[in-house]
XYZ file of C-alpha atoms in Angstrom:
690
model
C -75.929 30.340 -27.272
C -74.344 32.152 -30.413
C -73.124 30.962 -33.907
C -71.337 32.524 -36.859
C -69.830 31.457 -39.711
C -66.718 31.944 -41.509
C -64.672 30.731 -44.315
C -61.036 29.061 -44.234
C -59.623 26.629 -45.690
C -31.943 -33.065 -34.745
C -30.356 -34.833 -32.567
C -31.549 -35.277 -29.058
C -34.903 -35.751 -27.688
C -36.510 -32.773 -28.501
C -38.528 -33.034 -31.752
C -38.176 -30.591 -34.761
C -41.366 -28.187 -35.131
C -43.951 -29.479 -37.522
C -44.435 -28.150 -40.884
C -47.730 -26.491 -41.742
C -50.267 -28.729 -41.341
C -48.626 -30.712 -38.416
C -46.157 -32.853 -40.715
C -43.330 -32.310 -43.250
C -44.844 -31.441 -46.699
C -43.547 -30.869 -49.911
C -41.538 -28.157 -50.579
C -42.975 -25.566 -52.817
C -40.983 -23.382 -55.192
C -40.936 -20.566 -52.691
C -43.259 -17.959 -50.980
C -45.856 -15.689 -52.790
C -44.815 -11.869 -52.872
C -46.674 -10.094 -50.370
C -49.901 -9.407 -51.216
C -51.059 -6.174 -52.472
C -53.883 -4.602 -50.464
C -54.045 -1.825 -48.183
C -51.653 -0.180 -45.971
C -50.556 -1.913 -43.402
C -49.950 -1.275 -39.486
C -46.355 -0.409 -39.107
C -44.055 -2.924 -38.450
C -41.157 -1.896 -35.621
C -37.581 -3.173 -36.371
C -36.051 -5.699 -34.656
C -33.732 -3.589 -32.496
C -36.660 -1.361 -31.620
C -38.992 -4.132 -30.517
C -35.985 -5.834 -28.622
C -35.179 -2.529 -26.776
C -38.995 -2.104 -25.877
C -38.901 -6.039 -24.558
C -36.050 -5.238 -22.486
C -37.378 -2.210 -21.143
C -40.639 -4.286 -20.017
C -38.665 -6.771 -18.231
C -36.564 -4.595 -16.754
C -39.972 -3.290 -14.921
C -39.361 -6.525 -12.573
C -35.557 -6.634 -12.080
C -35.860 -8.682 -9.158
C -37.984 -11.505 -10.843
C -35.610 -11.458 -13.824
C -32.665 -11.689 -11.718
C -33.648 -14.442 -9.903
C -34.739 -16.441 -12.866
C -31.031 -16.189 -14.511
C -29.331 -16.851 -10.889
C -31.326 -19.835 -10.331
C -30.828 -21.365 -13.515
C -27.261 -20.989 -13.497
C -27.379 -22.388 -9.970
C -29.282 -25.571 -11.002
C -27.289 -25.838 -13.993
C -24.169 -26.146 -11.899
C -25.598 -28.452 -9.481
C -26.551 -30.716 -12.363
C -22.628 -31.052 -13.107
C -21.832 -32.729 -10.103
C -23.308 -36.036 -10.638
C -21.032 -36.112 -13.829
C -17.872 -35.506 -11.950
C -18.683 -37.924 -9.142
C -18.756 -40.185 -12.008
C -15.440 -39.155 -12.893
C -14.159 -40.273 -9.530
C -16.013 -43.694 -9.864
C -14.084 -44.458 -13.363
C -10.805 -43.085 -11.780
C -11.217 -45.477 -8.669
C -12.085 -48.403 -10.844
C -9.208 -47.938 -13.819
C -6.655 -47.454 -10.393
C -7.911 -49.978 -8.622
C -8.442 -47.877 -5.770
C -11.332 -49.276 -4.033
C -14.612 -48.523 -3.091
C -14.158 -46.744 0.011
C -15.473 -43.259 -1.616
C -18.520 -44.910 -3.227
C -20.988 -44.150 -0.393
C -19.705 -40.364 -0.186
C -19.931 -39.896 -3.934
C -23.350 -41.604 -3.970
C -24.650 -39.200 -1.314
C -23.203 -36.105 -3.196
C -24.641 -37.218 -6.138
C -28.268 -37.543 -4.649
C -27.983 -34.527 -2.681
C -27.102 -32.734 -6.328
C -29.747 -34.274 -8.048
C -32.360 -33.250 -5.221
C -30.889 -29.712 -5.085
C -31.232 -29.416 -9.170
C -35.137 -30.389 -8.584
C -35.646 -27.536 -6.032
C -33.927 -24.942 -7.555
C -35.142 -25.783 -11.110
C -38.668 -25.688 -9.746
C -37.871 -22.500 -7.936
C -36.484 -21.184 -11.377
C -39.256 -21.833 -13.615
C -41.339 -20.333 -11.173
C -39.513 -17.298 -11.248
C -39.451 -17.354 -15.120
C -42.808 -18.068 -15.536
C -44.081 -14.932 -13.193
C -41.773 -12.838 -15.111
C -42.903 -13.989 -18.809
C -46.766 -13.813 -17.436
C -46.105 -10.473 -16.598
C -44.041 -9.267 -19.551
C -46.989 -10.438 -21.703
C -50.148 -9.064 -20.241
C -48.073 -5.866 -20.523
C -47.618 -6.154 -23.947
C -51.028 -7.179 -24.597
C -52.648 -4.405 -22.534
C -50.553 -1.908 -24.428
C -51.658 -3.576 -27.681
C -55.441 -3.291 -27.006
C -54.682 0.053 -25.374
C -53.348 1.236 -28.660
C -56.145 -0.451 -30.702
C -58.604 1.466 -28.624
C -56.701 4.801 -29.102
C -56.608 4.053 -33.013
C -59.686 6.402 -34.531
C -62.185 4.022 -36.305
C -61.030 5.325 -39.746
C -57.734 4.660 -39.316
C -58.413 0.805 -38.538
C -60.532 0.526 -41.555
C -57.630 2.064 -43.702
C -55.284 -0.616 -42.614
C -57.925 -3.108 -42.571
C -59.398 -5.012 -39.845
C -57.853 -7.903 -40.561
C -54.338 -6.559 -39.844
C -55.011 -4.844 -36.744
C -57.268 -7.467 -35.293
C -54.524 -10.158 -36.174
C -52.094 -8.141 -34.043
C -54.090 -8.398 -30.899
C -55.393 -11.997 -31.793
C -53.382 -13.961 -33.820
C -49.678 -12.466 -33.206
C -50.679 -12.169 -29.476
C -51.422 -15.900 -29.860
C -48.273 -16.883 -31.324
C -46.086 -14.487 -28.942
C -47.688 -16.256 -25.662
C -47.103 -19.808 -27.600
C -43.815 -18.835 -28.011
C -42.827 -17.396 -24.769
C -44.206 -19.738 -23.043
C -42.388 -22.841 -24.395
C -39.476 -21.135 -26.641
C -37.969 -18.591 -23.683
C -38.053 -21.344 -21.013
C -36.295 -23.823 -23.359
C -33.414 -21.535 -24.826
C -33.102 -19.860 -21.285
C -32.632 -23.351 -19.939
C -30.559 -24.637 -22.675
C -28.211 -21.538 -22.757
C -27.399 -22.149 -19.263
C -26.586 -25.638 -19.281
C -24.078 -25.383 -22.526
C -22.434 -22.383 -20.285
C -21.754 -24.630 -17.585
C -21.286 -27.557 -19.393
C -18.752 -25.867 -21.609
C -17.026 -24.472 -18.294
C -17.075 -28.096 -16.699
C -15.158 -29.572 -19.720
C -12.660 -26.194 -19.343
C -12.408 -27.115 -15.701
C -10.986 -30.541 -16.619
C -8.851 -29.763 -19.420
C -8.389 -26.746 -21.661
C -7.585 -28.936 -24.487
C -10.634 -30.745 -24.213
C -12.727 -27.583 -24.317
C -10.873 -26.466 -27.154
C -11.511 -29.579 -28.990
C -15.319 -29.138 -28.165
C -15.045 -25.608 -29.694
C -14.370 -27.141 -33.228
C -18.130 -27.991 -33.432
C -18.912 -23.860 -33.009
C -18.082 -22.807 -36.677
C -20.704 -25.480 -38.049
C -23.276 -24.015 -35.772
C -22.466 -20.592 -36.693
C -22.355 -21.177 -40.314
C -26.194 -22.982 -39.969
C -27.513 -20.615 -37.597
C -26.556 -17.340 -39.956
C -27.857 -19.016 -43.018
C -31.077 -19.682 -41.407
C -31.458 -16.346 -39.415
C -30.668 -14.694 -42.873
C -33.691 -15.611 -44.726
C -36.309 -17.268 -41.985
C -36.918 -14.095 -40.289
C -38.223 -11.981 -43.691
C -40.188 -15.385 -44.276
C -41.876 -15.494 -40.894
C -43.031 -11.685 -41.154
C -44.387 -12.157 -44.559
C -46.195 -15.035 -43.341
C -47.665 -13.174 -40.486
C -48.678 -10.549 -43.236
C -50.256 -13.454 -45.394
C -52.254 -14.649 -42.059
C -53.405 -11.110 -41.470
C -54.654 -10.835 -45.086
C -56.716 -14.295 -44.733
C -58.679 -13.299 -41.950
C -59.284 -9.989 -43.492
C -60.768 -11.932 -46.546
C -62.680 -14.142 -44.337
C -63.815 -10.987 -42.259
C -65.234 -8.960 -45.044
C -66.894 -12.126 -46.631
C -68.660 -13.242 -43.403
C -70.187 -9.531 -42.676
C -71.007 -9.111 -46.179
C -72.336 -12.743 -46.686
C -75.746 -11.194 -48.000
C -74.071 -9.448 -50.271
C -71.836 -11.599 -51.403
C -74.800 -14.159 -52.251
C -77.024 -11.457 -53.560
C -74.118 -10.570 -56.084
C -73.087 -13.962 -56.898
C -69.949 -13.295 -55.641
C -69.346 -16.642 -53.512
C -66.950 -17.745 -56.213
C -64.753 -14.899 -56.228
C -64.552 -14.294 -52.378
C -63.717 -18.106 -52.024
C -61.090 -17.654 -55.122
C -59.617 -14.658 -53.030
C -59.290 -16.616 -49.568
C -57.999 -19.335 -51.415
C -55.137 -17.445 -52.948
C -54.203 -15.563 -49.573
C -54.395 -18.866 -47.910
C -51.978 -20.556 -50.542
C -49.474 -17.682 -49.955
C -49.542 -18.369 -46.474
C -49.104 -22.001 -46.894
C -45.924 -21.524 -49.252
C -44.412 -19.101 -46.963
C -44.983 -21.400 -44.201
C -43.374 -24.216 -46.467
C -40.601 -22.464 -47.620
C -39.843 -21.290 -43.888
C -39.947 -24.915 -42.894
C -37.207 -25.662 -45.354
C -35.023 -23.326 -44.233
C -35.029 -25.095 -40.650
C -34.757 -28.670 -42.216
C -31.155 -26.969 -43.605
C -30.719 -25.886 -40.133
C -31.097 -29.286 -38.587
C -28.562 -30.778 -41.110
C -26.189 -27.947 -40.090
C -26.669 -29.040 -36.630
C -26.104 -32.673 -37.254
C -22.435 -32.152 -38.561
C -21.686 -29.714 -35.841
C -22.195 -32.464 -33.416
C -20.548 -34.988 -35.365
C -17.499 -33.062 -35.903
C -17.185 -31.561 -31.853
C -17.720 -35.585 -30.538
C -14.929 -36.704 -32.915
C -12.819 -34.399 -32.274
C -12.970 -34.517 -28.635
C -12.655 -38.191 -28.551
C -9.463 -37.833 -30.728
C -7.840 -35.023 -28.847
C -9.071 -37.152 -25.504
C -7.023 -40.239 -26.626
C -4.264 -38.213 -27.570
C -3.997 -36.234 -23.900
C -4.642 -39.572 -22.129
C -1.818 -41.372 -24.000
C 0.577 -38.402 -22.924
C -0.649 -38.804 -19.334
C -2.254 -35.233 -19.107
C -5.702 -36.474 -18.224
C -7.099 -39.330 -16.479
C -9.608 -41.751 -18.355
C -12.275 -40.303 -15.669
C -11.541 -36.717 -17.371
C -12.040 -37.789 -20.632
C -15.085 -39.887 -19.778
C -16.485 -36.640 -18.171
C -15.778 -34.391 -20.882
C -17.414 -36.459 -23.175
C -20.445 -36.914 -21.012
C -20.742 -33.320 -20.700
C -20.103 -32.526 -24.498
C -22.931 -34.926 -25.423
C -25.367 -33.329 -22.640
C -24.953 -30.310 -25.043
C -26.661 -32.181 -27.863
C -30.527 -31.724 -26.180
C -29.871 -28.099 -24.691
C -28.048 -27.149 -28.422
C -30.927 -28.594 -30.511
C -33.282 -27.143 -28.150
C -31.699 -23.872 -29.025
C -31.654 -24.411 -32.540
C -35.093 -26.142 -32.788
C -36.505 -23.001 -30.381
C -35.119 -20.480 -33.054
C -38.112 -21.690 -35.233
C -40.442 -20.656 -32.580
C -38.570 -17.777 -31.483
C -38.662 -16.538 -35.348
C -42.378 -16.767 -35.287
C -42.706 -15.145 -31.809
C -39.868 -12.451 -33.026
C -42.261 -11.606 -36.175
C -45.298 -11.282 -34.263
C -43.644 -8.938 -31.605
C -42.076 -6.609 -34.219
C -45.920 -6.214 -35.371
C -47.180 -5.949 -31.768
C -44.741 -3.098 -30.979
C -45.326 -1.427 -34.279
C -49.233 -1.277 -33.422
C -48.116 -0.486 -29.670
C -45.729 2.862 -31.107
C -48.439 3.959 -33.551
C -50.254 5.517 -30.692
C -47.826 5.598 -28.061
C -48.869 2.301 -26.417
C -49.191 3.154 -22.744
C -52.964 2.315 -21.327
C -55.105 5.507 -20.860
C -54.842 7.138 -17.453
C -58.020 6.287 -15.510
C -60.554 9.551 -15.254
C -60.387 10.787 -11.760
C -64.350 11.385 -11.135
C -63.339 13.773 -8.456
C -61.678 16.203 -10.419
C -64.304 16.544 -12.622
C -67.104 19.527 -12.366
C -70.091 19.126 -10.356
C -72.287 21.521 -12.030
C -73.218 21.919 -15.392
C -70.571 23.660 -17.755
C -70.605 25.965 -20.888
C -68.843 24.944 -24.104
C -67.322 27.591 -26.714
C -66.181 26.947 -30.156
C -64.242 29.591 -31.807
C -62.608 29.762 -35.157
C -62.733 25.970 -35.405
C -61.298 24.847 -39.039
C -60.789 21.406 -40.505
C -59.143 20.432 -43.650
C -58.861 17.255 -45.487
C -55.437 15.971 -46.413
C -56.337 16.665 -50.002
C -57.131 20.148 -49.311
C -61.020 20.011 -49.336
C -62.343 22.130 -46.377
C -64.724 19.821 -44.056
C -65.018 22.858 -41.508
C -64.474 26.399 -42.061
C -64.661 28.991 -39.362
C -67.297 27.870 -36.913
C -67.875 29.442 -33.678
C -70.633 27.765 -31.338
C -71.247 28.724 -27.979
C -73.480 26.167 -25.698
C -74.514 27.601 -22.049
C -74.096 25.307 -19.057
C -76.811 22.854 -19.001
C -78.390 23.661 -22.177
C -78.559 22.011 -25.337
C -77.687 22.765 -28.862
C -79.007 21.120 -32.055
C -76.667 21.056 -35.141
C -78.619 20.225 -38.492
C -77.915 20.462 -42.000
C -77.616 18.021 -45.128
C -75.246 15.419 -45.866
C -71.941 16.631 -46.480
C -72.273 19.949 -44.009
C -69.550 19.062 -41.642
C -72.027 18.388 -38.553
C -70.330 15.019 -37.834
C -66.804 16.583 -38.196
C -67.447 19.613 -35.371
C -69.017 16.655 -33.205
C -66.178 14.348 -33.649
C -63.600 17.436 -33.047
C -65.268 18.223 -29.585
C -65.691 14.783 -28.692
C -62.265 14.166 -29.193
C -62.526 11.034 -31.662
C -61.512 13.073 -34.832
C -57.985 14.280 -33.970
C -57.498 17.914 -33.963
C -55.213 20.689 -32.753
C -57.901 22.625 -30.870
C -58.443 19.529 -28.530
C -54.718 18.367 -28.028
C -55.544 15.168 -29.997
C -53.937 15.874 -33.396
C -51.098 13.625 -34.211
C -48.976 12.286 -37.028
C -50.099 8.992 -36.452
C -53.434 9.258 -37.076
C -54.951 8.786 -40.978
C -58.357 8.728 -42.619
C -60.514 9.154 -39.325
C -64.103 8.884 -40.769
C -66.283 9.667 -37.536
C -70.080 8.798 -37.482
C -71.972 8.116 -40.461
C -71.798 11.183 -42.490
C -70.895 10.823 -46.146
C -68.715 13.360 -48.538
C -67.373 16.286 -46.091
C -68.928 14.656 -43.025
C -66.239 11.999 -43.179
C -63.609 14.072 -41.410
C -59.926 13.206 -41.866
C -57.079 13.689 -39.662
C -53.434 13.572 -39.924
C -50.589 11.077 -41.246
C -46.800 12.059 -41.683
C -47.368 11.901 -45.614
C -51.030 13.178 -45.890
C -51.698 15.908 -43.283
C -54.939 17.128 -42.203
C -54.921 21.081 -41.157
C -57.078 22.604 -38.455
C -56.841 25.615 -36.181
C -59.571 26.925 -33.520
C -60.117 26.367 -29.700
C -62.440 24.388 -27.858
C -63.396 25.107 -24.350
C -65.316 23.796 -21.759
C -65.965 25.439 -18.530
C -63.565 28.038 -19.542
C -60.384 25.518 -20.002
C -59.082 24.615 -23.409
C -59.138 21.173 -24.242
C -55.920 21.889 -25.734
C -54.402 22.353 -22.270
C -56.106 19.153 -20.688
C -54.579 15.804 -20.280
C -56.198 12.845 -22.009
C -58.025 11.666 -19.432
C -59.322 14.736 -18.226
C -60.791 15.253 -21.963
C -62.011 12.021 -21.459
C -63.866 12.804 -18.464
C -65.326 15.899 -19.536
C -67.295 14.516 -22.749
C -68.848 11.523 -23.566
C -70.200 10.502 -26.767
C -73.084 8.356 -28.293
C -73.802 7.548 -31.787
C -75.192 5.236 -33.964
C -72.274 2.560 -33.999
C -73.367 1.229 -30.924
C -72.353 -1.968 -29.238
C -73.196 -4.386 -26.206
C -70.288 -5.709 -24.564
C -69.908 -9.267 -23.698
C -70.575 -9.644 -19.944
C -73.186 -9.049 -17.488
C -75.550 -6.073 -18.001
C -74.174 -4.346 -14.788
C -70.339 -4.492 -16.103
C -71.691 -3.042 -19.509
C -73.433 -0.203 -17.719
C -70.472 0.522 -15.635
C -68.206 0.988 -18.470
C -69.199 4.521 -18.315
C -68.777 5.132 -14.497
C -67.081 1.794 -12.532
C -68.539 3.584 -9.190
C -71.913 3.415 -10.050
C -74.260 1.370 -7.837
C -77.211 -0.720 -8.673
C -79.660 1.829 -7.688
C -78.122 4.121 -10.401
C -77.809 1.593 -13.130
C -81.249 0.664 -12.397
C -82.564 4.370 -12.712
C -80.564 4.990 -15.714
C -82.118 1.900 -17.417
C -85.721 3.279 -16.587
C -85.039 6.467 -17.856
C -84.436 5.337 -21.109
C -87.541 3.282 -21.290
C -85.633 -0.240 -20.408
C -87.686 -0.931 -17.654
C -89.752 -3.344 -18.990
C -86.829 -5.008 -20.664
C -84.525 -5.222 -17.383
C -87.920 -6.905 -15.581
C -87.964 -9.722 -18.289
C -84.617 -10.473 -18.201
C -83.869 -13.745 -16.123
C -80.817 -12.450 -13.741
C -81.526 -8.655 -14.330
C -78.468 -6.856 -13.922
C -76.448 -9.978 -13.569
C -77.934 -11.319 -16.894
C -75.059 -11.942 -19.712
C -75.657 -9.851 -22.350
C -74.043 -9.388 -26.133
C -71.851 -12.427 -27.688
C -73.210 -15.797 -25.292
C -75.909 -14.131 -23.592
C -79.322 -12.135 -24.513
C -78.844 -10.344 -27.749
C -80.687 -7.020 -27.746
C -82.381 -5.585 -30.570
C -80.784 -2.647 -32.740
C -83.083 -0.395 -31.008
C -82.444 -2.146 -27.577
C -78.801 -1.609 -27.920
C -79.154 1.997 -28.548
C -81.193 2.238 -25.773
C -78.301 0.896 -23.463
C -75.950 3.163 -25.056
C -77.953 6.144 -23.927
C -77.957 4.425 -20.565
C -74.599 4.421 -20.424
C -74.672 8.140 -21.228
C -77.113 8.660 -18.074
C -74.704 6.526 -15.648
C -71.702 8.629 -17.064
C -70.331 11.695 -14.649
C -69.119 13.648 -17.738
C -70.904 17.118 -17.796
C -70.875 17.248 -21.452
C -72.722 15.064 -23.914
C -72.342 14.797 -27.637
C -75.334 12.446 -29.465
C -74.605 12.268 -32.940
C -77.509 9.795 -34.613
C -77.881 8.143 -31.582
C -81.778 7.463 -32.087
C -80.867 5.921 -35.796
C -82.602 3.156 -34.605
C -85.935 4.932 -33.614
C -88.409 2.489 -32.671
C -91.159 4.257 -31.798
C -92.940 7.156 -33.843
C -91.116 10.609 -32.959
C -92.547 12.293 -29.760
C -95.116 14.849 -30.313
C -93.068 18.300 -30.084
C -95.638 19.166 -26.710
C -94.266 16.010 -25.184
C -90.470 17.112 -25.231
C -90.641 20.608 -26.015
C -88.362 22.651 -23.383
C -86.763 19.700 -22.445
C -83.524 21.612 -21.979
C -85.067 22.765 -19.066
C -87.275 20.265 -17.392
C -87.290 17.451 -19.714
C -89.657 15.427 -20.758
C -91.913 13.075 -18.586
C -90.337 9.741 -18.875
C -90.538 6.331 -16.406
C -88.353 6.992 -13.702
C -87.264 3.978 -10.649
C -88.595 6.881 -8.347
C -92.067 7.083 -10.083
C -95.301 4.890 -9.534
C -95.620 2.274 -11.994
C -91.822 2.522 -12.969
C -90.062 -0.031 -11.156
C -89.977 -2.698 -13.830
C -93.579 -3.159 -14.284
C -94.401 -4.662 -17.707
C -97.079 -2.442 -17.970
C -94.304 0.374 -18.121
C -95.342 2.953 -21.147
C -92.853 2.904 -24.245
C -90.380 5.707 -24.114
C -89.828 6.899 -27.418
C -86.010 6.817 -28.397
C -85.695 10.568 -28.914
C -87.414 11.346 -25.323
C -85.040 8.616 -24.033
C -81.949 10.652 -25.398
C -83.540 14.040 -23.929
C -83.474 12.283 -20.608
C -80.087 10.682 -20.649
C -78.797 14.355 -21.086
C -80.792 15.933 -18.780
C -79.319 18.715 -16.508
C -75.876 18.359 -18.793
C -74.572 20.249 -21.693
C -75.299 18.838 -24.876
C -74.641 18.999 -28.351
C -76.728 17.091 -30.507
C -76.414 16.250 -34.288
C -79.932 16.156 -35.627
C -80.405 13.743 -38.523
C -84.231 13.941 -37.510
C -85.166 17.370 -37.196
C -87.689 16.336 -34.569
C -84.585 16.130 -32.242
C -83.793 19.633 -32.977
C -87.259 20.385 -32.099
C -86.507 19.415 -28.494
C -82.987 21.455 -28.041
C -82.865 24.856 -26.626
C -81.314 26.121 -29.659
C -80.366 25.283 -33.190
C -77.064 25.646 -35.448
C -77.816 25.071 -38.860
C -74.731 23.960 -40.979
C -73.842 24.258 -45.077
C -70.672 23.735 -46.708
C -68.752 23.425 -42.965
C -69.983 26.553 -41.856
C -73.192 28.045 -39.562
C -75.403 29.967 -41.390
C -78.111 30.097 -39.503
C -78.691 29.993 -35.507
C -81.767 30.476 -33.300
C -85.251 28.555 -32.035
C -87.125 26.440 -34.143
C -90.182 28.799 -34.453
C -87.862 31.516 -35.382
C -85.726 29.751 -38.021
C -89.059 28.410 -39.666
C -90.362 32.148 -39.588
C -87.001 33.278 -41.446
C -87.883 31.076 -44.238
C -84.196 30.289 -44.857
C -82.107 26.463 -45.140
C -83.737 25.527 -41.734
C -87.435 26.229 -43.173
C -86.307 23.909 -46.547
C -84.927 21.159 -44.408
C -87.937 21.274 -42.224
C -90.249 21.292 -45.178
C -88.385 18.465 -46.987
C -88.257 16.452 -43.465
C -91.996 16.989 -42.826
C -92.889 16.187 -46.780
C -91.410 12.821 -46.496
C -92.662 11.797 -43.392
C -89.605 11.899 -41.178
C -86.640 11.469 -43.512
C -83.443 11.830 -42.022
C -81.224 14.908 -43.126
C-alpha cells in the first residue's frame, strides 16, 4: 500500500367536509405567513405533478381504459329507468293504456341489475388502478429519501422530509380512495345525464346550461385561493411535526435547560398557524357551497320555465319535461360530490406536489437491485488517486490524497478531528457525493458523514452552493465513476457508528445485506461478531422480532448487528467508520489481533467447538468482531481508536486533508512523527478516541 500527499483546493346527499377539529369553527382573520425555518424540500408545480401522475397511470393503460369505459356504460344504463318513466308518464297522460307497462318494468329492472354489475366491475378496475399508482408513488418517495444524504435531510429538516413520506402520503391515499372515485363517477353521471337531456330536446339542455356560469365563477374563486392555502397548510403541518420531533428527541436537554415552556410555545405557534390556515381554507369552501346552491336554483328554474313553454307550444311531451327535470335534479348529487371532493382533491393535490418534488429531487426511481452474480468472487484492490474535495464556501476538506489498498488487505486511516478521514471514507463508500464515484449531483447539499466535526463534515453540491471535487477511485481496476449505481453499491458496504436495528425479525434485519443468505450464513455471521450467546437467549432465534415492538438491543449489540450485516454482505470492499464506538469490552490485546489482515484473530464461530449458541461462549471484543467481519476482504478502517490501527496491515495518517504519513505501526512509532504523537496522546489518556 502506498500513500501520498498533495495540496489542492350543499345540496344533495353528500355532506361537506368538516372543518378542522371535526366541526365548523369561527373563521380566523386569515392564515399566518409561512413559517420561517430551514430550507424546504422543493415542491413540484401543478403541471409537473399532473404530468408525472399521468405517466404513472399510463403504465397500466388497460386497467385505466377499463375503469373509464365501464363507468360510462354504467352511467348510460342508469338513464334507462328515467327514460322508461317518461314513457309511463306519457302513457298515463294520453290514456294510451297499460299494455306497455310490463315491458317497461322488465327493461327498467334489467337496467338496474346491469348498473350494479357494471358499477362493481368499474370500481374494481378503478380501485386496482389507484392502488397501483399509490404504491408506485409511495415506493418512489421512499426510494428518494433513501437516496438523500443524511446531511441533506438535516438541512431540509426531518419534519419536512418525513412529513412527505408520512403525512403527505396518508393525505394522498385518503384522497385517492375517496375523492378520485367520487369525482370520476360524478363526472360520468353529469356527462351522460346532460346527454340524456339533450336527447330529449336540445332546448331543454340549453336551459340547464344556464347554471354553468354560476358553477364556473364559484369554482374559479375557490381554486384561485384554496390551492396556496392547502400547500401552506401542508408546510405548517410539517413544521409542527419537526418541532415535536425535535422536542421529543432532545427531551433530556429540553428539561435540563428549562426549555419546556419555550419548546411548547414554538409548537403551539406552529400548530396555531396550521389551524388558522385550515380555517381560512374552510371559509373558502363555504363560499363554494353557496355558489353551488345558486347554480342549482338557476338551472332548475330555467329548465322548468323552458319546459313549460315548450310543452305549451307542443314541441315536447309532459313525459319529456318530467324526464329532463329528473335527470337535471339527479345531477345535484354528483355535481355536489365534485365540488365537495375538490376540497379533498386540493388537499391531495398539495400533498402530491410535495411528494413529486421529493421524488424529482433524486430521480425517484427505486434503486436497481444488486446482481450478486456480477460481483467479484475474489478480493479486489482499491486505488485512490488525486482525490480532492472542497466545501461550497471554498474550504478544503481533502486535498490530493493518494491511497492504495491491495486486495484482501486492511488500511487504517488515522488523524485528528477535521483531518478529512470520514470524508475520504464517505467518497469511497459513495455516501458523500463526488465526481470520482459518479455520485456528484446538483441536488446534494450540506452532506455530513460519520460523526466528524469541522473538515470531517463533508459537503456535496447544490445548484446555489457547489462543492468541488476531482480525482479517481478504482475498485478492482474499474473506476467507480464508470459503474452504475447498483454496481457501486454491490462493490462497497459500509458500517459506521450511526447504526440502526430495523423493525422486523432478526432474519429480515440481517438479510438486508444479502437477501439470498440462508440461516446457516446468518448464524455464522452472528457468532463471528460475538453474538452467539445473545442469539441463544432470544425466544425465537432468527425469527425473533427486534427493534420497535420487539427485542431492543443495547448500543454495543446494535453495532455488532451492523458488523454481522457486513459479514453477511457479499461486497468485496468494506468501509468501517467509527464502527466500534460503543465498544463494550476493553480493547483486544495487540497480540490477540495482530496480523488480522492476513489470518485474523481467533473468534467464536459456529463451526468451532463451544460456539453453537453456548451461553458460556467467550465475549468477543467489539474491535475483534470488526476484524472478523471484514476478514478476507479489502477494508478501509477509519480508526478513531488507535487500537484499531494496530490490527491493520498498514496505516495512513491524515492531517489537514492530506496523507502525511503511511506505513506499519512499529515503523510509524519509530519515525516519531504525527502518528507517534497521536499514539502517545491516545495511550496517555487510556484510549481516548482520535
